[in-house]
Amino acid sequence: MNLPLVAIIGRPNVGKSTLFNRLVGKKLALVDDRPGVTRDRREGEARIGHFRFRVMDTAGLEEADAGSLTGRMRAQTEAAVAEADAVMFVVDARVGLTGADRGFADLARRAGKPVILVANKAEGAQGLDGAYEAFGLGLGDPVPVSAEHGENISGLLEALLAALPEAAAAQADPDFDADDDGDFATRPVRVAIVGRPNAGKSTLINRMLGEDRLLTGPEAGITRDSISIPWEWRGHKVKLYDTAGMRKRARIDDKLEKLSVADGLRAVRFADVVVVLLDATIPFEKQDLTIVDLVEREGRALVIGLNKWDLVSDQPGLLGELRETAARLLPQVRGVAVAPLSGLSGEGVDRLMQEVMKARQVWDTRISTARLNAWLGEMLEAHAPPAVSGRRIKIRYITQVKARPPHFALFGNQLGELPGSYTRYLVNGLREHFNLPGTPIRLSLRTGSNPFEGRKKKR
């Protein structure tokens, strides 16, 4: 099959070669902090999930005389753009837009090829700020990525499939989820089991595995290391992480236990879904709420497991009561699944895993800009933002910048004055309208005009 060709272009030192290496899965292109390392065009075969394409690394675009070395390098890059089926225009999200970026954006636009705007080095808050700024280039929604760390390669896949519909159709796979990159789609689901000491984490995992793989007992704090164990549930590959019980910092005197808790925190950061296991006989202790808050801050998908459910009387009444308690005490993860189970008998484990898979799917939700702005119009009409010093706050535009967890950017004027109650109104509206129960939702406020306002719609 004749694979489509995608050219990676941009000014020097924005990470084009790092992205090229990430896409081809090999260190074919030399990478260095100094600009101008790449001079010749370099081509390789790339694959994200089922989608295969050829990708071409190019020299950094710079203004120069045609006869100079830099000018000849630029000519090579322009030839690559002419040859390509689509263009990835890369900017450095940490540096923000420069005059060169704006100039070369015009070159990319004039090429008449589909352009995918890539905001590289977008890890962290500073990087996301630069990604938002890239909207100003007028090349459509930027895809924030970290080529070095492999973050949000799935966003590139989504953009590629939209830019190259014929190639996408030719390579269509009914079992492939276009929202997932190859790694996310094929790797095991990472599930961390966390909670207070003696909540029954190791007992639960032993029941899941069907063997006494982990040491258990009545003593609290038996597990010291964060243990990773492969498992399979209903044909899904799963990687389970048993973690040390998390206690209040003031009560942790033993140096080894401090290290164990830190290891558990790392397991949370690398998990897709975190099951916070509560003891159903003494649920929602202060430390339980602290652990849930930690999981929300880390942006992981969340499920609450009510362990030792077999020891509880009046189960139907108590379950309804505990779900109401969760809604009241955990508004930041409103709608989170609460699953009763017994790690000792295995009752409810299958139900827990169903909730885990649902939570992971919600965590990876992507919503189109058109749907988001249609929803925003309804929200503004139902309840307009308040006025500040006689001037009404104007909200113009919303888009999703990342998934895992869903992260949205809101554009408008005076958004710094927007009351917390109104942002909660919007977040709750997102959660309800787009069916995002329990997952952390990020909403960033960006002052500035809608970069697409006034642009002619394509016919």
mmCIF file of N, CA and C in Angstrom, residues 135-212:
data_model
loop_
_atom_site.group_PDB
_atom_site.id
_atom_site.type_symbol
_atom_site.label_atom_id
_atom_site.label_comp_id
_atom_site.label_asym_id
_atom_site.label_seq_id
_atom_site.Cartn_x
_atom_site.Cartn_y
_atom_site.Cartn_z
ATOM 1 N N PHE A 135 -3.238 28.937 19.304
ATOM 2 C CA PHE A 135 -4.508 29.165 18.630
ATOM 3 C C PHE A 135 -4.426 30.411 17.752
ATOM 4 N N GLY A 136 -3.595 31.372 18.171
ATOM 5 C CA GLY A 136 -3.490 32.633 17.452
ATOM 6 C C GLY A 136 -2.917 32.515 16.057
ATOM 7 N N LEU A 137 -2.336 31.370 15.693
ATOM 8 C CA LEU A 137 -1.780 31.200 14.344
ATOM 9 C C LEU A 137 -2.875 31.008 13.297
ATOM 10 N N GLY A 138 -4.088 30.677 13.759
ATOM 11 C CA GLY A 138 -5.184 30.492 12.815
ATOM 12 C C GLY A 138 -5.064 29.241 11.973
ATOM 13 N N LEU A 139 -4.362 28.230 12.495
ATOM 14 C CA LEU A 139 -4.204 26.963 11.777
ATOM 15 C C LEU A 139 -5.078 25.864 12.385
ATOM 16 N N GLY A 140 -6.082 26.250 13.128
ATOM 17 C CA GLY A 140 -6.942 25.265 13.765
ATOM 18 C C GLY A 140 -6.494 24.945 15.179
ATOM 19 N N ASP A 141 -7.089 23.909 15.757
ATOM 20 C CA ASP A 141 -6.788 23.540 17.141
ATOM 21 C C ASP A 141 -5.383 22.952 17.238
ATOM 22 N N PRO A 142 -4.512 23.521 18.079
ATOM 23 C CA PRO A 142 -3.197 22.912 18.259
ATOM 24 C C PRO A 142 -3.306 21.598 19.027
ATOM 25 N N VAL A 143 -2.416 20.673 18.721
ATOM 26 C CA VAL A 143 -2.348 19.401 19.438
ATOM 27 C C VAL A 143 -1.187 19.498 20.424
ATOM 28 N N PRO A 144 -1.469 19.640 21.731
ATOM 29 C CA PRO A 144 -0.366 19.738 22.702
ATOM 30 C C PRO A 144 0.251 18.360 22.928
ATOM 31 N N VAL A 145 1.568 18.249 22.741
ATOM 32 C CA VAL A 145 2.258 16.969 22.933
ATOM 33 C C VAL A 145 3.565 17.204 23.665
ATOM 34 N N SER A 146 4.133 16.128 24.161
ATOM 35 C CA SER A 146 5.528 16.118 24.590
ATOM 36 C C SER A 146 6.187 14.981 23.833
ATOM 37 N N ALA A 147 6.914 15.320 22.764
ATOM 38 C CA ALA A 147 7.571 14.295 21.958
ATOM 39 C C ALA A 147 8.596 13.536 22.788
ATOM 40 N N GLU A 148 9.269 14.244 23.690
ATOM 41 C CA GLU A 148 10.293 13.608 24.512
ATOM 42 C C GLU A 148 9.695 12.556 25.443
ATOM 43 N N HIS A 149 8.531 12.857 26.033
ATOM 44 C CA HIS A 149 7.923 11.954 27.007
ATOM 45 C C HIS A 149 6.800 11.100 26.404
ATOM 46 N N GLY A 150 6.486 11.315 25.140
ATOM 47 C CA GLY A 150 5.450 10.514 24.489
ATOM 48 C C GLY A 150 4.047 10.851 24.924
ATOM 49 N N GLU A 151 3.816 12.080 25.395
ATOM 50 C CA GLU A 151 2.491 12.457 25.884
ATOM 51 C C GLU A 151 1.583 12.910 24.742
ATOM 52 N N ASN A 152 0.343 12.445 24.779
ATOM 53 C CA ASN A 152 -0.726 12.837 23.855
ATOM 54 C C ASN A 152 -0.411 12.532 22.392
ATOM 55 N N ILE A 153 0.297 11.439 22.130
ATOM 56 C CA ILE A 153 0.488 11.010 20.746
ATOM 57 C C ILE A 153 -0.864 10.632 20.147
ATOM 58 N N SER A 154 -1.811 10.231 21.026
ATOM 59 C CA SER A 154 -3.162 9.916 20.539
ATOM 60 C C SER A 154 -3.815 11.131 19.892
ATOM 61 N N GLY A 155 -3.492 12.342 20.413
ATOM 62 C CA GLY A 155 -4.034 13.551 19.804
ATOM 63 C C GLY A 155 -3.545 13.727 18.372
ATOM 64 N N LEU A 156 -2.280 13.347 18.126
ATOM 65 C CA LEU A 156 -1.746 13.405 16.767
ATOM 66 C C LEU A 156 -2.473 12.421 15.857
ATOM 67 N N LEU A 157 -2.766 11.247 16.387
ATOM 68 C CA LEU A 157 -3.488 10.254 15.599
ATOM 69 C C LEU A 157 -4.839 10.808 15.165
ATOM 70 N N GLU A 158 -5.564 11.396 16.097
ATOM 71 C CA GLU A 158 -6.883 11.954 15.789
ATOM 72 C C GLU A 158 -6.769 13.011 14.692
ATOM 73 N N ALA A 159 -5.733 13.880 14.809
ATOM 74 C CA ALA A 159 -5.544 14.935 13.814
ATOM 75 C C ALA A 159 -5.144 14.347 12.460
ATOM 76 N N LEU A 160 -4.309 13.298 12.464
ATOM 77 C CA LEU A 160 -3.890 12.659 11.208
ATOM 78 C C LEU A 160 -5.079 12.018 10.489
ATOM 79 N N LEU A 161 -5.918 11.333 11.256
ATOM 80 C CA LEU A 161 -7.078 10.681 10.652
ATOM 81 C C LEU A 161 -8.012 11.708 10.016
ATOM 82 N N ALA A 162 -8.129 12.885 10.652
ATOM 83 C CA ALA A 162 -8.976 13.951 10.097
ATOM 84 C C ALA A 162 -8.329 14.589 8.878
ATOM 85 N N ALA A 163 -6.989 14.717 8.901
ATOM 86 C CA ALA A 163 -6.274 15.371 7.798
ATOM 87 C C ALA A 163 -6.151 14.469 6.577
ATOM 88 N N LEU A 164 -6.123 13.163 6.790
ATOM 89 C CA LEU A 164 -5.907 12.205 5.696
ATOM 90 C C LEU A 164 -7.050 11.189 5.671
ATOM 91 N N PRO A 165 -8.260 11.630 5.377
ATOM 92 C CA PRO A 165 -9.426 10.734 5.487
ATOM 93 C C PRO A 165 -9.373 9.539 4.548
ATOM 94 N N GLU A 166 -8.807 9.718 3.333
ATOM 95 C CA GLU A 166 -8.767 8.598 2.387
ATOM 96 C C GLU A 166 -7.833 7.500 2.895
ATOM 97 N N ALA A 167 -6.654 7.913 3.380
ATOM 98 C CA ALA A 167 -5.712 6.936 3.926
ATOM 99 C C ALA A 167 -6.286 6.288 5.177
ATOM 100 N N ALA A 168 -6.987 7.084 5.987
ATOM 101 C CA ALA A 168 -7.601 6.550 7.206
ATOM 102 C C ALA A 168 -8.640 5.492 6.863
ATOM 103 N N ALA A 169 -9.457 5.776 5.822
ATOM 104 C CA ALA A 169 -10.487 4.821 5.418
ATOM 105 C C ALA A 169 -9.861 3.539 4.874
ATOM 106 N N ALA A 170 -8.753 3.697 4.122
ATOM 107 C CA ALA A 170 -8.094 2.531 3.540
ATOM 108 C C ALA A 170 -7.508 1.620 4.613
ATOM 109 N N GLN A 171 -7.097 2.228 5.725
ATOM 110 C CA GLN A 171 -6.467 1.454 6.789
ATOM 111 C C GLN A 171 -7.425 1.176 7.942
ATOM 112 N N ALA A 172 -8.723 1.418 7.715
ATOM 113 C CA ALA A 172 -9.695 1.304 8.803
ATOM 114 C C ALA A 172 -9.678 -0.083 9.414
ATOM 115 N N ASP A 173 -9.756 -0.104 10.739
ATOM 116 C CA ASP A 173 -9.802 -1.352 11.503
ATOM 117 C C ASP A 173 -10.992 -1.246 12.442
ATOM 118 N N PRO A 174 -12.012 -2.083 12.289
ATOM 119 C CA PRO A 174 -13.207 -1.953 13.134
ATOM 120 C C PRO A 174 -12.940 -2.139 14.613
ATOM 121 N N ASP A 175 -11.844 -2.795 14.968
ATOM 122 C CA ASP A 175 -11.535 -3.019 16.379
ATOM 123 C C ASP A 175 -10.667 -1.930 16.966
ATOM 124 N N PHE A 176 -10.351 -0.917 16.156
ATOM 125 C CA PHE A 176 -9.432 0.120 16.628
ATOM 126 C C PHE A 176 -10.190 1.346 17.082
ATOM 127 N N ASP A 177 -9.797 1.881 18.236
ATOM 128 C CA ASP A 177 -10.410 3.097 18.778
ATOM 129 C C ASP A 177 -9.556 4.279 18.355
ATOM 130 N N ALA A 178 -10.110 5.157 17.528
ATOM 131 C CA ALA A 178 -9.318 6.265 16.990
ATOM 132 C C ALA A 178 -8.895 7.259 18.042
ATOM 133 N N ASP A 179 -9.475 7.209 19.228
ATOM 134 C CA ASP A 179 -9.066 8.129 20.290
ATOM 135 C C ASP A 179 -7.832 7.623 21.026
ATOM 136 N N ASP A 180 -7.416 6.392 20.766
ATOM 137 C CA ASP A 180 -6.288 5.828 21.487
ATOM 138 C C ASP A 180 -5.068 5.769 20.606
ATOM 139 N N ASP A 181 -3.886 6.085 21.158
ATOM 140 C CA ASP A 181 -2.667 5.790 20.431
ATOM 141 C C ASP A 181 -2.373 4.307 20.609
ATOM 142 N N GLY A 182 -1.422 3.801 19.814
ATOM 143 C CA GLY A 182 -1.147 2.374 19.842
ATOM 144 C C GLY A 182 -0.792 1.886 21.224
ATOM 145 N N ASP A 183 0.002 2.638 21.946
ATOM 146 C CA ASP A 183 0.437 2.205 23.271
ATOM 147 C C ASP A 183 -0.755 2.112 24.214
ATOM 148 N N PHE A 184 -1.593 3.133 24.235
ATOM 149 C CA PHE A 184 -2.740 3.152 25.150
ATOM 150 C C PHE A 184 -3.741 2.061 24.795
ATOM 151 N N ALA A 185 -3.919 1.813 23.498
ATOM 152 C CA ALA A 185 -4.921 0.843 23.061
ATOM 153 C C ALA A 185 -4.493 -0.582 23.341
ATOM 154 N N THR A 186 -3.196 -0.860 23.256
ATOM 155 C CA THR A 186 -2.739 -2.250 23.337
ATOM 156 C C THR A 186 -2.123 -2.609 24.676
ATOM 157 N N ARG A 187 -1.650 -1.624 25.415
ATOM 158 C CA ARG A 187 -1.005 -1.973 26.677
ATOM 159 C C ARG A 187 -2.049 -2.343 27.726
ATOM 160 N N PRO A 188 -1.636 -3.067 28.767
ATOM 161 C CA PRO A 188 -2.588 -3.428 29.826
ATOM 162 C C PRO A 188 -3.178 -2.199 30.509
ATOM 163 N N VAL A 189 -4.404 -2.347 30.996
ATOM 164 C CA VAL A 189 -5.041 -1.297 31.792
ATOM 165 C C VAL A 189 -4.345 -1.258 33.150
ATOM 166 N N ARG A 190 -3.820 -0.106 33.515
ATOM 167 C CA ARG A 190 -3.070 0.015 34.774
ATOM 168 C C ARG A 190 -4.009 0.421 35.901
ATOM 169 N N VAL A 191 -4.137 -0.445 36.887
ATOM 170 C CA VAL A 191 -5.069 -0.220 37.987
ATOM 171 C C VAL A 191 -4.299 -0.242 39.303
ATOM 172 N N ALA A 192 -4.256 0.877 40.005
ATOM 173 C CA ALA A 192 -3.610 0.946 41.316
ATOM 174 C C ALA A 192 -4.668 0.806 42.404
ATOM 175 N N ILE A 193 -4.417 -0.072 43.366
ATOM 176 C CA ILE A 193 -5.317 -0.244 44.511
ATOM 177 C C ILE A 193 -4.686 0.483 45.691
ATOM 178 N N VAL A 194 -5.338 1.529 46.178
ATOM 179 C CA VAL A 194 -4.775 2.325 47.266
ATOM 180 C C VAL A 194 -5.805 2.455 48.387
ATOM 181 N N GLY A 195 -5.330 2.880 49.544
ATOM 182 C CA GLY A 195 -6.229 3.074 50.681
ATOM 183 C C GLY A 195 -5.452 3.119 51.977
ATOM 184 N N ARG A 196 -6.197 3.255 53.060
ATOM 185 C CA ARG A 196 -5.581 3.254 54.382
ATOM 186 C C ARG A 196 -5.012 1.872 54.692
ATOM 187 N N PRO A 197 -4.103 1.771 55.670
ATOM 188 C CA PRO A 197 -3.605 0.449 56.068
ATOM 189 C C PRO A 197 -4.753 -0.461 56.506
ATOM 190 N N ASN A 198 -4.645 -1.725 56.129
ATOM 191 C CA ASN A 198 -5.605 -2.754 56.558
ATOM 192 C C ASN A 198 -6.997 -2.594 55.951
ATOM 193 N N ALA A 199 -7.074 -1.897 54.801
ATOM 194 C CA ALA A 199 -8.362 -1.796 54.106
ATOM 195 C C ALA A 199 -8.651 -3.061 53.309
ATOM 196 N N GLY A 200 -7.648 -3.930 53.175
ATOM 197 C CA GLY A 200 -7.852 -5.199 52.479
ATOM 198 C C GLY A 200 -7.368 -5.200 51.043
ATOM 199 N N LYS A 201 -6.385 -4.360 50.736
ATOM 200 C CA LYS A 201 -5.909 -4.230 49.352
ATOM 201 C C LYS A 201 -5.272 -5.530 48.854
ATOM 202 N N SER A 202 -4.355 -6.084 49.632
ATOM 203 C CA SER A 202 -3.671 -7.309 49.199
ATOM 204 C C SER A 202 -4.633 -8.496 49.136
ATOM 205 N N THR A 203 -5.574 -8.556 50.074
ATOM 206 C CA THR A 203 -6.580 -9.629 50.060
ATOM 207 C C THR A 203 -7.416 -9.551 48.787
ATOM 208 N N LEU A 204 -7.794 -8.342 48.385
ATOM 209 C CA LEU A 204 -8.565 -8.163 47.167
ATOM 210 C C LEU A 204 -7.781 -8.628 45.944
ATOM 211 N N ILE A 205 -6.527 -8.235 45.861
ATOM 212 C CA ILE A 205 -5.728 -8.622 44.687
ATOM 213 C C ILE A 205 -5.520 -10.129 44.655
ATOM 214 N N ASN A 206 -5.288 -10.756 45.811
ATOM 215 C CA ASN A 206 -5.164 -12.221 45.845
ATOM 216 C C ASN A 206 -6.434 -12.884 45.311
ATOM 217 N N ARG A 207 -7.599 -12.337 45.670
ATOM 218 C CA ARG A 207 -8.858 -12.893 45.188
ATOM 219 C C ARG A 207 -8.972 -12.722 43.672
ATOM 220 N N MET A 208 -8.569 -11.572 43.169
ATOM 221 C CA MET A 208 -8.596 -11.337 41.724
ATOM 222 C C MET A 208 -7.714 -12.346 40.982
ATOM 223 N N LEU A 209 -6.520 -12.588 41.535
ATOM 224 C CA LEU A 209 -5.556 -13.481 40.886
ATOM 225 C C LEU A 209 -5.913 -14.948 41.068
ATOM 226 N N GLY A 210 -6.704 -15.230 42.107
ATOM 227 C CA GLY A 210 -7.039 -16.622 42.389
ATOM 228 C C GLY A 210 -5.919 -17.382 43.067
ATOM 229 N N GLU A 211 -5.008 -16.670 43.696
ATOM 230 C CA GLU A 211 -3.897 -17.310 44.424
ATOM 231 C C GLU A 211 -3.387 -16.357 45.503
ATOM 232 N N ASP A 212 -2.726 -16.917 46.498
ATOM 233 C CA ASP A 212 -2.169 -16.099 47.583
ATOM 234 C C ASP A 212 -0.822 -15.532 47.143
#
